[in-house]
XYZ file of C-alpha atoms in Angstrom:
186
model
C 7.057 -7.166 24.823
C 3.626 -8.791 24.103
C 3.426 -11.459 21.511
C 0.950 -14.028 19.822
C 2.191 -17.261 18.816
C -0.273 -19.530 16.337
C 1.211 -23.289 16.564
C -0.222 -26.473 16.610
C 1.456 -28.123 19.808
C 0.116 -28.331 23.229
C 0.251 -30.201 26.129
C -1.716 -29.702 29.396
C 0.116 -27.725 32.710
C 0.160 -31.278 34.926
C 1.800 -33.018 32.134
C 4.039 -30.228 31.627
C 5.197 -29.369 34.690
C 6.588 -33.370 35.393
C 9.075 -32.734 33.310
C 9.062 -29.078 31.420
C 12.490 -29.073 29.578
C 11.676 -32.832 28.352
C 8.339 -31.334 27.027
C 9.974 -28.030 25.139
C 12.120 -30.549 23.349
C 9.903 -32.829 21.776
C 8.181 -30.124 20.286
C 9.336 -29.709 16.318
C 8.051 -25.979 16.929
C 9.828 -23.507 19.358
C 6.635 -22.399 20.924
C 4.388 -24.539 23.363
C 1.276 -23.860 23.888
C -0.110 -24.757 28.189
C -3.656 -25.908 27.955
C -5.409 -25.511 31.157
C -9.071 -27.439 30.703
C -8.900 -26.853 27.151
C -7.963 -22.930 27.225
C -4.669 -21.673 26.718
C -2.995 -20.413 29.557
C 0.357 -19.781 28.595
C 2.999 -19.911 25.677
C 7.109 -21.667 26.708
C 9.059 -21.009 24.045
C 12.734 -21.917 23.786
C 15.907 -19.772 24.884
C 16.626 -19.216 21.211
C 13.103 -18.086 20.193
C 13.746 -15.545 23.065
C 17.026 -14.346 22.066
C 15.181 -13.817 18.504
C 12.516 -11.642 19.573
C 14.569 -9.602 21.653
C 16.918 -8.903 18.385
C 13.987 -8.140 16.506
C 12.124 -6.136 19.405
C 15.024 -4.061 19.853
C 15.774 -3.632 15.934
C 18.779 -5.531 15.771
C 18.733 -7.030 12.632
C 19.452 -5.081 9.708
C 18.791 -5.483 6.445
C 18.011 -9.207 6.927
C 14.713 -11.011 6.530
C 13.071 -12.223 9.883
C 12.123 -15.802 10.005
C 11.507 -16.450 13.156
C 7.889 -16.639 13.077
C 7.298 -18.131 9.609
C 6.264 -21.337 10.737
C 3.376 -19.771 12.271
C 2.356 -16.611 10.135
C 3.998 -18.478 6.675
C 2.426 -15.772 4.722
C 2.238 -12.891 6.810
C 6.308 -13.572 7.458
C 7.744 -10.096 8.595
C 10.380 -8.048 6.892
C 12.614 -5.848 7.936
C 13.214 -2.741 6.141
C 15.402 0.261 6.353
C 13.534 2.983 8.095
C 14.073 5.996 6.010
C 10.845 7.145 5.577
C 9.307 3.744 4.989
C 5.733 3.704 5.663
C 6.084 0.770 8.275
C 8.013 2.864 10.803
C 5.710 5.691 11.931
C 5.498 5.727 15.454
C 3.645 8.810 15.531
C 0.084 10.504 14.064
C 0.127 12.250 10.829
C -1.997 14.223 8.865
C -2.416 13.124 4.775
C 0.211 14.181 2.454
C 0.914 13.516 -1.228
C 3.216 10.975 -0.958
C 1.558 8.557 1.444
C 1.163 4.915 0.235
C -0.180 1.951 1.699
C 2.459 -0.757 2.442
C 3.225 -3.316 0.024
C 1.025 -6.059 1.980
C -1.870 -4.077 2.010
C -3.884 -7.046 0.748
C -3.018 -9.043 3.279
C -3.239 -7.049 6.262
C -7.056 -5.715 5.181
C -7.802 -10.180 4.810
C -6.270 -10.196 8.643
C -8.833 -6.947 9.361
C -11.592 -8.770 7.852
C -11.353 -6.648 4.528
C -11.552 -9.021 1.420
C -9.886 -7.008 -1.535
C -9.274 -8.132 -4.869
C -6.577 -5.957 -6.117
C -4.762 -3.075 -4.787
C -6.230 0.649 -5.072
C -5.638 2.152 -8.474
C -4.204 5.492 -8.740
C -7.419 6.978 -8.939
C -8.664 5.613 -6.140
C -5.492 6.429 -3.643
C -5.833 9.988 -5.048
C -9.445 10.745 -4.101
C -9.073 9.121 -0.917
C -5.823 11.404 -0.227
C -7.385 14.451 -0.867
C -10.516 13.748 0.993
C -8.593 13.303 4.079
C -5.845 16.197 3.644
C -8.804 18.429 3.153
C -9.674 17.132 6.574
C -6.594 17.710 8.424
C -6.555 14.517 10.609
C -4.512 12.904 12.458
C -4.034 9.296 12.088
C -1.290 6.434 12.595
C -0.167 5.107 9.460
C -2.117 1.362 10.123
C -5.306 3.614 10.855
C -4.491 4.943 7.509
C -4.037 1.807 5.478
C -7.474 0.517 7.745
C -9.754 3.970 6.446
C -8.794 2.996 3.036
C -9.619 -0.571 2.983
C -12.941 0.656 4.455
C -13.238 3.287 1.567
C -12.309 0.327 -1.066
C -14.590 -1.932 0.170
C -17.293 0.481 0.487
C -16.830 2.635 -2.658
C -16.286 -0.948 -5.251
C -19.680 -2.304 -4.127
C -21.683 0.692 -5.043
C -19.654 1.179 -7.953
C -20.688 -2.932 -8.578
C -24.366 -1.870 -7.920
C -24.877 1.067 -9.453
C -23.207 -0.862 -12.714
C -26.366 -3.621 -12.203
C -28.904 -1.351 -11.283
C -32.045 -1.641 -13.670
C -33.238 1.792 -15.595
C -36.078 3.048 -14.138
C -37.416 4.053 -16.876
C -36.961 0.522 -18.956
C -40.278 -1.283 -19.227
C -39.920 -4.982 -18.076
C -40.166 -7.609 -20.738
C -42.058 -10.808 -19.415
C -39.910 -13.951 -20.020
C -41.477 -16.587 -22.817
C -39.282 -19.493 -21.550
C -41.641 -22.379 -19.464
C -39.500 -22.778 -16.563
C -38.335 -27.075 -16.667
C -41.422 -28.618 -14.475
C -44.447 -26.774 -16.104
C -46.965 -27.512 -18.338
C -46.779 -25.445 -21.332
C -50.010 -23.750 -21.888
């Protein structure tokens, strides 16, 4: 099990290894972060960080919400859900149906792929993008999914936004009679 922890305490391996349980506990976090000339070379966390990831790596917790990493994700704080048929439990490829949906933090998982959206896809927009790609036939895991249609949003609103400002070709420019502030009027 492969994790990334975000925190804000450090302390370098020779100071760490003097005295390593000493170090864990002055840390307000559970996660330490070993700086080896200025890089990170390893994460200690504590025995009960551990027995918390294991619970939620093995789905142990039911029904409850996780916490144990909302010190460092605060917003992106993880949920757990039932798994019938929720969107955030496909383990496997799937081809486009009718009654796919992006998860509920869509938002925020196309701001952590770099994907700056404004408001979630309108009906309209989750429809055409559905049956573009059943008419395809792919097969995609459900993240791929949820990261093809943050590309379509992105891609389809600012065309939409420039096709909305684009000039009429066949307008005839009117010349401006203001003096711009700095030059003689002649």
């Amino acid at each position: 099990m492969s994790f990334r922890a975000f925190t804000s305490f450090y302390t370098t391996l020779k100071q760490f290894s003097k005295n390593p349980v000493q170090s864990l506990k002055n840390t307000p976090s559970e996660v330490l972060a070993i700086l080896e000339q200025k890089d990170v070379m390893m994460y200690v966390i504590t025995p009960n960080l551990m027995k918390k990831l294991f619970c939620i790596h093995n789905n142990k917790l039911d029904n409850q919400k996780i916490t144990v990493l909302e010190n460092y994700f605060k917003k992106f704080a993880y949920q757990k859900k039932n798994q019938k048929h929720n969107n955030d439990y496909y383990e496997e490829k799937f081809s486009m149906y009718d009654n796919w949906k992006p998860d509920d933090n869509f938002l925020d998982q196309a701001l952590i792929w770099g994907i700056k959206l404004q408001e979630k896809p309108t009906c309209e927009e989750l429809s055409a993008f559905k049956s573009y790609w059943k008419a395809e036939g792919r097969f995609f895991y459900h993240v791929q999914w949820q990261q093809k249609l943050a590309r379509s949003l992105i891609t389809s609103r600012t065309m939409n936004s420039r096709l909305f400002y684009k000039r009429d070709i066949n307008e005839l420019p009117m010349p401006d009679k203001k003096v711009p502030i700095g030059f003689r009027d002649e």
